[in-house]
PDB file of C-alpha atoms in Angstrom:
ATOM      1  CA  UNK S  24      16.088   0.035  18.038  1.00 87.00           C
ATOM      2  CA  UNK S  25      14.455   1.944  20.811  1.00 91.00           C
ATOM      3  CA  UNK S  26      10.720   1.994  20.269  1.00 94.00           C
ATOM      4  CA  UNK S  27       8.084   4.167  21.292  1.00 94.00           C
ATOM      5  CA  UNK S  28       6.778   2.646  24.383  1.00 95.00           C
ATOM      6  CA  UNK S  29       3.122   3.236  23.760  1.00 94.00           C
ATOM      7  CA  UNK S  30       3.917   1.166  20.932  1.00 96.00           C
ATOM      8  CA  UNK S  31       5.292  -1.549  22.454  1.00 96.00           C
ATOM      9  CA  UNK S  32       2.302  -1.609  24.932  1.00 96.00           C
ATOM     10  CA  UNK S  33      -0.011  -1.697  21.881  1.00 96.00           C
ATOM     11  CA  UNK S  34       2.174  -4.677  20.506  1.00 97.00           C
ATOM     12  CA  UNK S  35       2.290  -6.566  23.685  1.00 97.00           C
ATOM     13  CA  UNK S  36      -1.678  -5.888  24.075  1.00 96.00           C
ATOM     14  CA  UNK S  37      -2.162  -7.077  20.484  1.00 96.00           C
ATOM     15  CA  UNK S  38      -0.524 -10.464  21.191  1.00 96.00           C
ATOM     16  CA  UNK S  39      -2.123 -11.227  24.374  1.00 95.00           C
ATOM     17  CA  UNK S  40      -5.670 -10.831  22.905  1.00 93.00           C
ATOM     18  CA  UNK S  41      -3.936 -12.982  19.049  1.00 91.00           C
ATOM     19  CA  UNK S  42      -2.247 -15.851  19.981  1.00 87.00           C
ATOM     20  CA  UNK S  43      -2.527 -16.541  15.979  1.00 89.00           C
ATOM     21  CA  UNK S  44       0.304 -14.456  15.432  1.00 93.00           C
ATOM     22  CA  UNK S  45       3.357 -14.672  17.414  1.00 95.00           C
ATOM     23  CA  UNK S  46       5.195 -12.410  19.187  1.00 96.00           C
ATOM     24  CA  UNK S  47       8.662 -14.349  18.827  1.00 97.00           C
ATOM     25  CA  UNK S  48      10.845 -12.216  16.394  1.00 97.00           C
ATOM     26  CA  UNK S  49       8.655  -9.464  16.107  1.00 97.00           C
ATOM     27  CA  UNK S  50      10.832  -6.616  17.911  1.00 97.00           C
ATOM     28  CA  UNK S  51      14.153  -8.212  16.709  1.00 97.00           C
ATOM     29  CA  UNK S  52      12.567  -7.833  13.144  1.00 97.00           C
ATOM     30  CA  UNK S  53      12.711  -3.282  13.964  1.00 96.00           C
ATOM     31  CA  UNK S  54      16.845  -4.361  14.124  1.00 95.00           C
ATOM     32  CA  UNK S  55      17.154  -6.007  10.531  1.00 95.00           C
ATOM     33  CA  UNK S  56      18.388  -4.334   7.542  1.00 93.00           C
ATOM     34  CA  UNK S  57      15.178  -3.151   5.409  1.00 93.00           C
ATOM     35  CA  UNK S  58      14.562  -4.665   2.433  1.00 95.00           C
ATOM     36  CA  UNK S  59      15.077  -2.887  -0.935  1.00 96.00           C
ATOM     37  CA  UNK S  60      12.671  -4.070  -4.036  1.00 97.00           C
ATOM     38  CA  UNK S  61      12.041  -3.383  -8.025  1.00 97.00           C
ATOM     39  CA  UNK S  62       8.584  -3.620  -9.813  1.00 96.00           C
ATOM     40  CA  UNK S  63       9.338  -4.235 -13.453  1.00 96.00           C
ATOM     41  CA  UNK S  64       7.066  -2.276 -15.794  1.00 95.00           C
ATOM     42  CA  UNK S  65       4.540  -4.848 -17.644  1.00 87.00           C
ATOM     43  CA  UNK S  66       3.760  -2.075 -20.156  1.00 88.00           C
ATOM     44  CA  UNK S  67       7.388  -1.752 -20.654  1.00 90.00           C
ATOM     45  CA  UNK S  68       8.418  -5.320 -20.860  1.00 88.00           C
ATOM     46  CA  UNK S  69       5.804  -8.114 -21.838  1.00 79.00           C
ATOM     47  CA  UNK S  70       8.306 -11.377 -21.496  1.00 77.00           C
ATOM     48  CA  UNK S  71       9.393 -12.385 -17.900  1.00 76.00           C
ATOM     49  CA  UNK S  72      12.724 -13.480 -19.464  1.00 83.00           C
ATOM     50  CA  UNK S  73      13.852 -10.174 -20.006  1.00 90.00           C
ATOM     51  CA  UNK S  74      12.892  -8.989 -16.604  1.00 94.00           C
ATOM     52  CA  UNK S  75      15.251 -12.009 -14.944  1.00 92.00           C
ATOM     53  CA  UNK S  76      18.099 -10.480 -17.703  1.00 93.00           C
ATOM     54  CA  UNK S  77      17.769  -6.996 -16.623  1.00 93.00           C
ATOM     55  CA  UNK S  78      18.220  -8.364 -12.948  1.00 95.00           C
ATOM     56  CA  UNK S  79      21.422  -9.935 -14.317  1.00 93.00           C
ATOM     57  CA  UNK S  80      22.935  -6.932 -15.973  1.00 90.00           C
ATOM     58  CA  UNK S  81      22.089  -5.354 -12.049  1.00 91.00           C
ATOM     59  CA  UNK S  82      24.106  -7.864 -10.542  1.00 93.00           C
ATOM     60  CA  UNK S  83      20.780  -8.636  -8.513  1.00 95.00           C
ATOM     61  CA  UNK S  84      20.097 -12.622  -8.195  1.00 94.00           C
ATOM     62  CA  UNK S  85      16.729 -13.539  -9.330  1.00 95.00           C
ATOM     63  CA  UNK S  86      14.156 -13.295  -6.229  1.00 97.00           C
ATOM     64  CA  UNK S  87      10.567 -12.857  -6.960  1.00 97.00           C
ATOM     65  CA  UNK S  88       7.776 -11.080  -4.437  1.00 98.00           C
ATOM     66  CA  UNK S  89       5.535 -13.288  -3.648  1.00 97.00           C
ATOM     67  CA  UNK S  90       2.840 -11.079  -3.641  1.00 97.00           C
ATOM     68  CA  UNK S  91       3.591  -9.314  -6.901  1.00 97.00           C
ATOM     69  CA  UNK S  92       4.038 -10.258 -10.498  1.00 94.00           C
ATOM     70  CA  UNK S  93       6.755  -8.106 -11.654  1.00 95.00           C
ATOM     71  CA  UNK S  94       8.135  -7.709  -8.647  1.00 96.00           C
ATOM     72  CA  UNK S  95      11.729  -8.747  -7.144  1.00 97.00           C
ATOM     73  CA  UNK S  96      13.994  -8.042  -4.236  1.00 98.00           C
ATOM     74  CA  UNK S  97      17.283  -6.476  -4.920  1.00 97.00           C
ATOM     75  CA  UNK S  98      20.130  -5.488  -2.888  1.00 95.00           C
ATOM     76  CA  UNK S  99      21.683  -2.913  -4.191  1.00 91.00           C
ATOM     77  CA  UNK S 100      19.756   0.717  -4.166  1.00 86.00           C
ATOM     78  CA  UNK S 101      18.236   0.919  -7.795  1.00 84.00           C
ATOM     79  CA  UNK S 102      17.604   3.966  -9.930  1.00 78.00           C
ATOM     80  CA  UNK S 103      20.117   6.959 -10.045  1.00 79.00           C
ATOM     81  CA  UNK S 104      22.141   6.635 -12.777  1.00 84.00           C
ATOM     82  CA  UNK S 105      20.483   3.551 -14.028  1.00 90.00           C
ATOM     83  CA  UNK S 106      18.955   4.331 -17.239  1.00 91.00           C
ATOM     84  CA  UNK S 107      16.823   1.463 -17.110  1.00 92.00           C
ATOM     85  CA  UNK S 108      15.213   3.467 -14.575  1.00 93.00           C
ATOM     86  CA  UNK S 109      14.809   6.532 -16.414  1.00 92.00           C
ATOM     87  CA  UNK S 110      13.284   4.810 -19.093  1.00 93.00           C
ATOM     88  CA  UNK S 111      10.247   3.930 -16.764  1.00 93.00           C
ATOM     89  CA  UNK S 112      11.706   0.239 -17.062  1.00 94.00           C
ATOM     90  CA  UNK S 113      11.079  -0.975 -13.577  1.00 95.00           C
ATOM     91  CA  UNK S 114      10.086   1.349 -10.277  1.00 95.00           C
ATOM     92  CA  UNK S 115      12.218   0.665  -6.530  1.00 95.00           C
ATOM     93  CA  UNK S 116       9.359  -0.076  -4.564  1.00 96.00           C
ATOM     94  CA  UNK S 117       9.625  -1.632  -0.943  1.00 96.00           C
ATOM     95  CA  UNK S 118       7.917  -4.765  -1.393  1.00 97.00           C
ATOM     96  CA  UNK S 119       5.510  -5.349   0.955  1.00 98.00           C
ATOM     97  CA  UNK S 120       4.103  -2.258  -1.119  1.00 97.00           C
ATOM     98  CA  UNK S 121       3.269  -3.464  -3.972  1.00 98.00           C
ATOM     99  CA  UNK S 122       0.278  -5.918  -2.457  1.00 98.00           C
ATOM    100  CA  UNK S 123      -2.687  -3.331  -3.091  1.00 98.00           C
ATOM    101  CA  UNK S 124      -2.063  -2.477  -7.032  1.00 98.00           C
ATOM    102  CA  UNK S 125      -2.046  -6.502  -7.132  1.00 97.00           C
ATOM    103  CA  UNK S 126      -5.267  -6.786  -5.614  1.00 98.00           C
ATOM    104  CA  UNK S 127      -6.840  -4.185  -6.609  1.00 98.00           C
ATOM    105  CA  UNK S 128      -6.055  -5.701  -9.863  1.00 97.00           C
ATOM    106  CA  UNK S 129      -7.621  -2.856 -12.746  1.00 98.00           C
ATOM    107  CA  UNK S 130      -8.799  -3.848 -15.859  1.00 98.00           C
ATOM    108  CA  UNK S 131      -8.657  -2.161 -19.357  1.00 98.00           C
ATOM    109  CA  UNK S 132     -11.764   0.234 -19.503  1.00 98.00           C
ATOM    110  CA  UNK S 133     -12.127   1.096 -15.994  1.00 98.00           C
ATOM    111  CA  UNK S 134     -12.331   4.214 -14.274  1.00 98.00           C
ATOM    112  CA  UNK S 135     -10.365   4.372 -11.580  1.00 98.00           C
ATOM    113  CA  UNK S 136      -9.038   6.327  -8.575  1.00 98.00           C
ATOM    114  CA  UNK S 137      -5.835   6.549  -6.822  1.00 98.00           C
ATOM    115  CA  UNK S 138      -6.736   8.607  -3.780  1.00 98.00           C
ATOM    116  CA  UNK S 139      -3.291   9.255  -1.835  1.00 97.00           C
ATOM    117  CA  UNK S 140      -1.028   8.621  -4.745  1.00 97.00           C
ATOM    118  CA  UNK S 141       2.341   9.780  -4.137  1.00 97.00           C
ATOM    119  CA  UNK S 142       5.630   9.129  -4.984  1.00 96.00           C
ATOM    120  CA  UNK S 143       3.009   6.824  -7.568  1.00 96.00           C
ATOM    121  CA  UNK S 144       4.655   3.526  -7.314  1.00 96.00           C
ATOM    122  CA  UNK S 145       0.752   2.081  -6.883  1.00 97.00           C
ATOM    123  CA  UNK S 146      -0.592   4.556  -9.747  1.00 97.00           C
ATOM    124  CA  UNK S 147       1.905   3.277 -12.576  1.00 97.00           C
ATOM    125  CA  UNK S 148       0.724  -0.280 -11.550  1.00 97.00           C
ATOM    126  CA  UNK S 149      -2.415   0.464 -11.874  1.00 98.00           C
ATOM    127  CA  UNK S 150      -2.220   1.868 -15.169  1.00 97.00           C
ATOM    128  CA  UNK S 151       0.028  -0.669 -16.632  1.00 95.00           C
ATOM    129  CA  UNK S 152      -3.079  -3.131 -15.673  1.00 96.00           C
ATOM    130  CA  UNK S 153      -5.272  -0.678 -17.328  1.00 97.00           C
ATOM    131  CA  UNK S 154      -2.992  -0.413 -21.021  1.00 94.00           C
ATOM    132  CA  UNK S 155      -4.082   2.818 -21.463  1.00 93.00           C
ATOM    133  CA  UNK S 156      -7.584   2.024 -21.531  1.00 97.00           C
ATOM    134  CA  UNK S 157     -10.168   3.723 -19.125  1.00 97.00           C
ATOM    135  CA  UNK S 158      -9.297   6.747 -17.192  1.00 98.00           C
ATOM    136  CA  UNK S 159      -7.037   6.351 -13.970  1.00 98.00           C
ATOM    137  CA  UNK S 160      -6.997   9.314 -11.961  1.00 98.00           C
ATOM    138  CA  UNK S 161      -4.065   9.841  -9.219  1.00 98.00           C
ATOM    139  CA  UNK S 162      -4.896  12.248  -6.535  1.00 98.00           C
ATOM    140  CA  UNK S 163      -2.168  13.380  -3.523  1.00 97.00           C
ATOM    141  CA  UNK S 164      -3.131  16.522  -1.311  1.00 96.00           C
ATOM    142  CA  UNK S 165       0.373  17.372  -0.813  1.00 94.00           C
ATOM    143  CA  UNK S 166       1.093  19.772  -3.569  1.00 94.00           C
ATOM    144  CA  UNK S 167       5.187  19.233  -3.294  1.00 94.00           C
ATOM    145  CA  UNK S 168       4.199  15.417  -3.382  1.00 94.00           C
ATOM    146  CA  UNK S 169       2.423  15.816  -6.062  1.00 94.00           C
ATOM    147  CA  UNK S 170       5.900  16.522  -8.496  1.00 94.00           C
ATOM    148  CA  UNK S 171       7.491  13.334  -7.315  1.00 93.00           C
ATOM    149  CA  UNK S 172       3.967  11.775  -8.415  1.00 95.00           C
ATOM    150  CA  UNK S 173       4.363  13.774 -11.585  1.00 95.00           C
ATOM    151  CA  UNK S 174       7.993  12.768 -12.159  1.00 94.00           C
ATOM    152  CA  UNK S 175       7.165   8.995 -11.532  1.00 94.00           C
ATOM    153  CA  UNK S 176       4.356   9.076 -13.816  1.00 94.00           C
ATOM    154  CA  UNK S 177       5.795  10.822 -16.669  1.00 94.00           C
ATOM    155  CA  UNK S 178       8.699   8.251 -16.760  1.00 93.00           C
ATOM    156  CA  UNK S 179       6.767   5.218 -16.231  1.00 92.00           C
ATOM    157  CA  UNK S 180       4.677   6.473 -20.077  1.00 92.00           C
ATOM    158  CA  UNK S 181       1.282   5.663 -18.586  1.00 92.00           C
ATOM    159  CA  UNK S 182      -1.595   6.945 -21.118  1.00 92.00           C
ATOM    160  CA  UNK S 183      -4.700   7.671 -19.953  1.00 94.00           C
ATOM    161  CA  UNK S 184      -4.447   9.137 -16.571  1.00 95.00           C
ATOM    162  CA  UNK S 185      -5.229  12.670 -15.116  1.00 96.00           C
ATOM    163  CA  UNK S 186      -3.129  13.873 -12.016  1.00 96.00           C
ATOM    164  CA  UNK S 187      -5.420  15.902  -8.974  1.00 97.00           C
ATOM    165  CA  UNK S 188      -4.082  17.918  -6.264  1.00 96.00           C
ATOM    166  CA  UNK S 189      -7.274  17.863  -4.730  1.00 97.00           C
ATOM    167  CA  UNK S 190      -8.951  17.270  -1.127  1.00 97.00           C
ATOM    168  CA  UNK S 191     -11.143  13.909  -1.207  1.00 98.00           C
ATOM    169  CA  UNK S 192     -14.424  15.529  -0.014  1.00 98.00           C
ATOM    170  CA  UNK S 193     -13.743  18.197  -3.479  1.00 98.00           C
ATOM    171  CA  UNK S 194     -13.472  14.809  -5.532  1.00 98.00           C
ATOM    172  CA  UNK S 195     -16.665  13.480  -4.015  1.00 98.00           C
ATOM    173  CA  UNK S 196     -18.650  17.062  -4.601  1.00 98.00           C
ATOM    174  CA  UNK S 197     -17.674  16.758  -8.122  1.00 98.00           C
ATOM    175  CA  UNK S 198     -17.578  13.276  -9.338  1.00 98.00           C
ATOM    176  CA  UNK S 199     -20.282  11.549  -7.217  1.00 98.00           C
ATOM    177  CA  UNK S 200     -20.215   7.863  -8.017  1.00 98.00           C
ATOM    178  CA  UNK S 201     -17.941   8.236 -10.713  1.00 98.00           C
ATOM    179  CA  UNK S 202     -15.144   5.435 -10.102  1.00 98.00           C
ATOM    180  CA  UNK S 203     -15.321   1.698 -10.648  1.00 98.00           C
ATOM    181  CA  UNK S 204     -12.751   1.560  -8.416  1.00 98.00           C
ATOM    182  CA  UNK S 205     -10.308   3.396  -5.791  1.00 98.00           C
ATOM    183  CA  UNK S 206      -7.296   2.860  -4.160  1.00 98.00           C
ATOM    184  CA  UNK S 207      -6.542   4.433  -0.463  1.00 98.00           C
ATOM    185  CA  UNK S 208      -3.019   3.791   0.650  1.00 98.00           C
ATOM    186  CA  UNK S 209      -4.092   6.317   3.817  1.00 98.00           C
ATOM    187  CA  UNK S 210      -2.210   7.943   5.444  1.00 96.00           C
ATOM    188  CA  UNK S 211      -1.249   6.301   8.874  1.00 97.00           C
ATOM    189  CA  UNK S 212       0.877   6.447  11.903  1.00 96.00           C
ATOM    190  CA  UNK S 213       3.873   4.682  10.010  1.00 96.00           C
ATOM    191  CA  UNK S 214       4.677   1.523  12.773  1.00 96.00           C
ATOM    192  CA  UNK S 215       5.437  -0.742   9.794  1.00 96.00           C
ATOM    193  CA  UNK S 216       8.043   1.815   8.731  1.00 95.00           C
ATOM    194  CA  UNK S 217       9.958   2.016  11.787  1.00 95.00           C
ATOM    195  CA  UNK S 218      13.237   0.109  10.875  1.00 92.00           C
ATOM    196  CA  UNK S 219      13.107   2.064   7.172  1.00 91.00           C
ATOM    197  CA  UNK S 220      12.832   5.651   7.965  1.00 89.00           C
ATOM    198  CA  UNK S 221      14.585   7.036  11.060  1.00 82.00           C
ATOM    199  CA  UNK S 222      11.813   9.973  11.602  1.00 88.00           C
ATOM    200  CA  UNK S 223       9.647   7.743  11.475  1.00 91.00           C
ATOM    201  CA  UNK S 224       9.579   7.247  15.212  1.00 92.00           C
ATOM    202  CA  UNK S 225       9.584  10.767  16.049  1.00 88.00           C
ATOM    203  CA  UNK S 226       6.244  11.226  13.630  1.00 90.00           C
ATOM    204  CA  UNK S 227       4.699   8.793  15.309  1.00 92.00           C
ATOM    205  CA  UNK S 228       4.742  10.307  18.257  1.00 89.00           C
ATOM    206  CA  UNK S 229       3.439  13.424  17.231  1.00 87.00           C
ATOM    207  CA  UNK S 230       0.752  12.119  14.245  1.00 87.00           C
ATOM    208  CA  UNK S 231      -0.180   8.671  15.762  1.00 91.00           C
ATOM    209  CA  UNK S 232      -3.187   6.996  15.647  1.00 95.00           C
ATOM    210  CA  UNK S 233      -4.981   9.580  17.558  1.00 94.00           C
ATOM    211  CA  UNK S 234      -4.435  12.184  14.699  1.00 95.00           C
ATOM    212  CA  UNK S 235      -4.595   9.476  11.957  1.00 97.00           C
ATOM    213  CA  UNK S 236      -7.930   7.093  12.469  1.00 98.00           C
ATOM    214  CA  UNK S 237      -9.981  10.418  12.076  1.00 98.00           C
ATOM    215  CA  UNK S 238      -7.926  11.651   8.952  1.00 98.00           C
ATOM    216  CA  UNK S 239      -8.972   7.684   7.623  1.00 98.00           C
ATOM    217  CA  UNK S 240     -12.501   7.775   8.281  1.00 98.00           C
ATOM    218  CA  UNK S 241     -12.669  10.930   6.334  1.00 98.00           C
ATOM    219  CA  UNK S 242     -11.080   9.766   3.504  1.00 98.00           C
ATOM    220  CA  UNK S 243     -13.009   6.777   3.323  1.00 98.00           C
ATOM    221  CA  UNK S 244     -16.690   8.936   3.721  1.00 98.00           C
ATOM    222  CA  UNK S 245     -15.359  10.512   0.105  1.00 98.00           C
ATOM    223  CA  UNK S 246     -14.433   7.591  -1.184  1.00 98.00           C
ATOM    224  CA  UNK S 247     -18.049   5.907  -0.329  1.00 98.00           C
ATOM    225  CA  UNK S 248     -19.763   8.982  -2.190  1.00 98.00           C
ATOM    226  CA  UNK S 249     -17.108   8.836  -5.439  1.00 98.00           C
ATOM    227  CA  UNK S 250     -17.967   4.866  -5.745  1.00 98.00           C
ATOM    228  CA  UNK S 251     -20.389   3.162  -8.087  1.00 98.00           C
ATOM    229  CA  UNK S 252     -22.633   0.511  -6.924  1.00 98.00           C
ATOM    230  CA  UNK S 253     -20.495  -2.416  -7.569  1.00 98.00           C
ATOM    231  CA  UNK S 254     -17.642  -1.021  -7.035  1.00 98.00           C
ATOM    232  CA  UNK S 255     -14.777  -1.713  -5.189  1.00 98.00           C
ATOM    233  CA  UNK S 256     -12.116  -0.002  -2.422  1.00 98.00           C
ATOM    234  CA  UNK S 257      -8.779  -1.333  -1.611  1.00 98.00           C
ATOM    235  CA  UNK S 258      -7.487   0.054   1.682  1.00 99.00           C
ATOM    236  CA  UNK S 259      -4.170  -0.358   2.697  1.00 98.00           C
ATOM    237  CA  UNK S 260      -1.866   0.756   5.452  1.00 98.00           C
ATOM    238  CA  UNK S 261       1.878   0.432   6.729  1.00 97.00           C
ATOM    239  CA  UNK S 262       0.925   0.353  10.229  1.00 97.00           C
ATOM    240  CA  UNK S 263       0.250  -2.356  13.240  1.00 98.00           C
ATOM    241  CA  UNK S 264      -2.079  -0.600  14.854  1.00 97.00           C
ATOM    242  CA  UNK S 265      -5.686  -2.260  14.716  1.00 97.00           C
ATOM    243  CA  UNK S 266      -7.785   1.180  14.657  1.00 98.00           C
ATOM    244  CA  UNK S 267      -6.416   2.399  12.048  1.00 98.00           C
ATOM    245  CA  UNK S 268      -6.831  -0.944  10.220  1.00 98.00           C
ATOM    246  CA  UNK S 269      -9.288  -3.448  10.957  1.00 98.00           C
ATOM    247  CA  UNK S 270     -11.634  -1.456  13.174  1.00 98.00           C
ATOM    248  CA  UNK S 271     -11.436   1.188  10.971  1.00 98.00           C
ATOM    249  CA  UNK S 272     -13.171  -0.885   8.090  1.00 98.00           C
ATOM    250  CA  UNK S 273     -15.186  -2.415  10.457  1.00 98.00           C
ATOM    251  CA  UNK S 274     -16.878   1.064  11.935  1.00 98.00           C
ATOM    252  CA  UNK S 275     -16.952   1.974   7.585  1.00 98.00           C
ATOM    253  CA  UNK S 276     -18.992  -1.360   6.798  1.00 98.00           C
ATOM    254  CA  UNK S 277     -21.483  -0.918  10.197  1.00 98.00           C
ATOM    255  CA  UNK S 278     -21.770   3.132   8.573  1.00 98.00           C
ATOM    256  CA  UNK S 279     -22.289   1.389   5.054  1.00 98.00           C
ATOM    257  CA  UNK S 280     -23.874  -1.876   5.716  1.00 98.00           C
ATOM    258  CA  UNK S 281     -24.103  -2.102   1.733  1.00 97.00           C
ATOM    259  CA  UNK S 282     -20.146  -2.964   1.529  1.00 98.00           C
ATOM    260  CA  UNK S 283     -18.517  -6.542   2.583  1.00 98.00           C
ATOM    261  CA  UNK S 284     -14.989  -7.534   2.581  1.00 98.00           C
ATOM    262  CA  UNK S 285     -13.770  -9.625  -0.661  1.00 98.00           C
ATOM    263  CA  UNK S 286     -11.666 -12.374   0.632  1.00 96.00           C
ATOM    264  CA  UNK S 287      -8.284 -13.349  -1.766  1.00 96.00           C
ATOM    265  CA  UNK S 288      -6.652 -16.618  -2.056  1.00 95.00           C
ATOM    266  CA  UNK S 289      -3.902 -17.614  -0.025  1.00 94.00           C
ATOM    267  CA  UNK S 290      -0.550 -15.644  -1.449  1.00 94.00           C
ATOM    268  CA  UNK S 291       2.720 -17.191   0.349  1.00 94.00           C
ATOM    269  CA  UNK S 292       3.723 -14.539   2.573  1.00 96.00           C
ATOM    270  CA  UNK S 293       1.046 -12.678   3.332  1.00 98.00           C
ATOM    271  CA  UNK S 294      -1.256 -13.621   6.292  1.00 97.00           C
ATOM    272  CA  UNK S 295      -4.622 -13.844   5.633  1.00 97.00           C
ATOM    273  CA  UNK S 296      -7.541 -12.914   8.592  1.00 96.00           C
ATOM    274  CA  UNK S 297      -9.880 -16.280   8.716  1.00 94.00           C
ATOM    275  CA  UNK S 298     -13.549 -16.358  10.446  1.00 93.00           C
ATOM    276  CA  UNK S 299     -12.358 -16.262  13.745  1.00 90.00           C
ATOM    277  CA  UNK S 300     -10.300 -13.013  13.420  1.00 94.00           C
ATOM    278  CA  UNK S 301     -11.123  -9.206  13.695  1.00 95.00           C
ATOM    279  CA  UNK S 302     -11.764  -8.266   9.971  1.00 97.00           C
ATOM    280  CA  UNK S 303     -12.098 -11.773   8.020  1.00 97.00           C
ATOM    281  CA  UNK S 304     -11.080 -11.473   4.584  1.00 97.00           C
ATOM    282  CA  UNK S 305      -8.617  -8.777   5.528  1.00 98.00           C
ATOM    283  CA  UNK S 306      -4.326  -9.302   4.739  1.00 98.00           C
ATOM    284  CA  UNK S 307      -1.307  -8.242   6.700  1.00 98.00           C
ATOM    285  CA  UNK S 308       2.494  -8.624   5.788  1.00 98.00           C
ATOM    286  CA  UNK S 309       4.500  -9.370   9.352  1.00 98.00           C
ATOM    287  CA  UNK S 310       8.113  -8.144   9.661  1.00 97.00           C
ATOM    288  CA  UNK S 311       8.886 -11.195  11.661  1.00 97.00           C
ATOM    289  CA  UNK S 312       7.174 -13.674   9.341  1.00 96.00           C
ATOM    290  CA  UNK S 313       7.786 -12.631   5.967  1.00 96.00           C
ATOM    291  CA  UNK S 314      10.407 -10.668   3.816  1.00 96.00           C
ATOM    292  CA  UNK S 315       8.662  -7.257   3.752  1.00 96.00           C
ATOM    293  CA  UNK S 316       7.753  -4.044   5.950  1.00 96.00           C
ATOM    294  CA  UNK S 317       4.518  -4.246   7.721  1.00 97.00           C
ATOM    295  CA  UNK S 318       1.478  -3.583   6.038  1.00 98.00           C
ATOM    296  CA  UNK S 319      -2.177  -3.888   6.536  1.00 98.00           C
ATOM    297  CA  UNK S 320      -4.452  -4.608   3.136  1.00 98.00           C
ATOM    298  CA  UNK S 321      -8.395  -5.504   2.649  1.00 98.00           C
ATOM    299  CA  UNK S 322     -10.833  -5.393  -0.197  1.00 98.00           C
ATOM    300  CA  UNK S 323     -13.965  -4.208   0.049  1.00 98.00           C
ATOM    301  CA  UNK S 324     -16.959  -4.145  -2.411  1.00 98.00           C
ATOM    302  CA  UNK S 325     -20.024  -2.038  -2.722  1.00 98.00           C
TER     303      UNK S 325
END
């Protein structure tokens, strides 16, 4: 694949400066076949056993995420005619996107906030933690992305949930520290999503990181004002690029000294930032070592 040379200049810089992640394997990775996932619906199905026969009557062989409960790669391109999947059964998800629902992790009772939610892969999670209990609002800007959240939601039979097509800073205005917790998949320059999308290139170079970290930091500011004391924000990305994703929390916290980074136990697959790193605490799933798309994932409390 031919990548976008300021790219690979941020890449190379990137490993020069972190020689704890390699650089072996990492270009050749943009080459590979993407990987196709399915998320099986926990409000749908309560017994594991019937999620590894469903994978059998898909002629899929039986390869858990990781990162996910529920979740399993697949080779074949679910949903279409599949009524499993129009019975809100299980949701194709690419896997290394289902890591912030998990560690977000919403409970029953809980008033929560999906801030960028479409197609709503992370939103049905999030209200299959919640049973119906609670309130989960999911927000998207984009008014034609907000059907396909629509669609996804109304299929996956999640109770308790209120769809926005709102702007962040009119969600902060009217629900000042409202949510327990919120959920900001932002939107990014899309590096991670190179060897998926074939646009994705050509977006970059028009809405890259120069367009994007500002976009972040403004999403986050309305997050911070929604929030409860206590609370909690799960930022995630599918880009490389350290501006938009460590630095970018790190500028947030020195704005908001009041917030710190939760740290997460070790999950196979995922690489996890130690004390020595940029953002400690903070997750990342590598193309080259691990069986996902890259993506960029930290937890952060108030």
């Amino acid at each position: 694949m031919q990548l976008p040379d300021s790219f690979v200049n941020e890449m190379n810089d990137f490993f020069t400066r972190h020689n704890e992640v390699p650089r072996d394997g990492f270009y050749e990775s943009f080459d590979k076949v993407p990987l196709k996932g399915v998320r099986f619906s926990r409000s749908k199905i309560t017994c594991s056993d019937k999620e590894t026969e469903f994978l059998g009557d898909m002629n899929e062989e039986i390869k858990p995420v990781s990162w996910c409960s529920g979740g399993y790669y697949v080779n074949n391109e679910p949903g279409g005619r599949d009524p499993l999947y129009h019975a809100g059964v299980y949701y194709p998800q690419e896997p290394s996107a289902m890591l912030p629902a998990q560690v977000m992790a919403a409970k029953p009772g809980e008033i929560v906030l999906d801030l960028c939610a479409a197609p709503g892969g992370k939103a049905c999670r999030l209200g299959e933690d919640m049973h119906g209990k609670g309130i989960l609002v999911a927000n998207e800007i984009s008014f034609e992305r907000s059907k396909a959240l629509l669609r996804n939601i109304e299929r996956s039979g999640i109770e308790g949930l209120v769809i926005l097509n709102e702007t962040p800073e009119n969600i902060a205005a009217r629900l000042p520290l409202f949510f327990d917790k919120i959920l900001i998949d932002a939107p990014c320059s899309g590096e991670g999503m190179f060897r998926r999308d074939k646009n994705a290139c050509k977006s970059y170079m028009n809405y890259g990181p120069k367009v994007c970290v500002p976009l972040q930091e403004s999403i986050l500011e309305a997050a911070d004002k929604c929030l409860k004391e206590g609370g909690s924000i799960v930022y995630s990305t599918c880009t490389f690029c350290v501006d938009e994703d460590e630095n970018q929390i790190k500028r947030f916290i020195e704005r908001h000294p009041k917030y710190h980074v939760k740290a997460h136990p070790e999950i196979k697959g995922v690489t996890h930032a130690g004390a020595d790193s940029i953002l400690p605490g903070s997750m990342r799933i590598w193309p080259h070592m691990s069986e996902g798309d890259g993506h960029f994932c930290v937890h952060i409390v108030k």
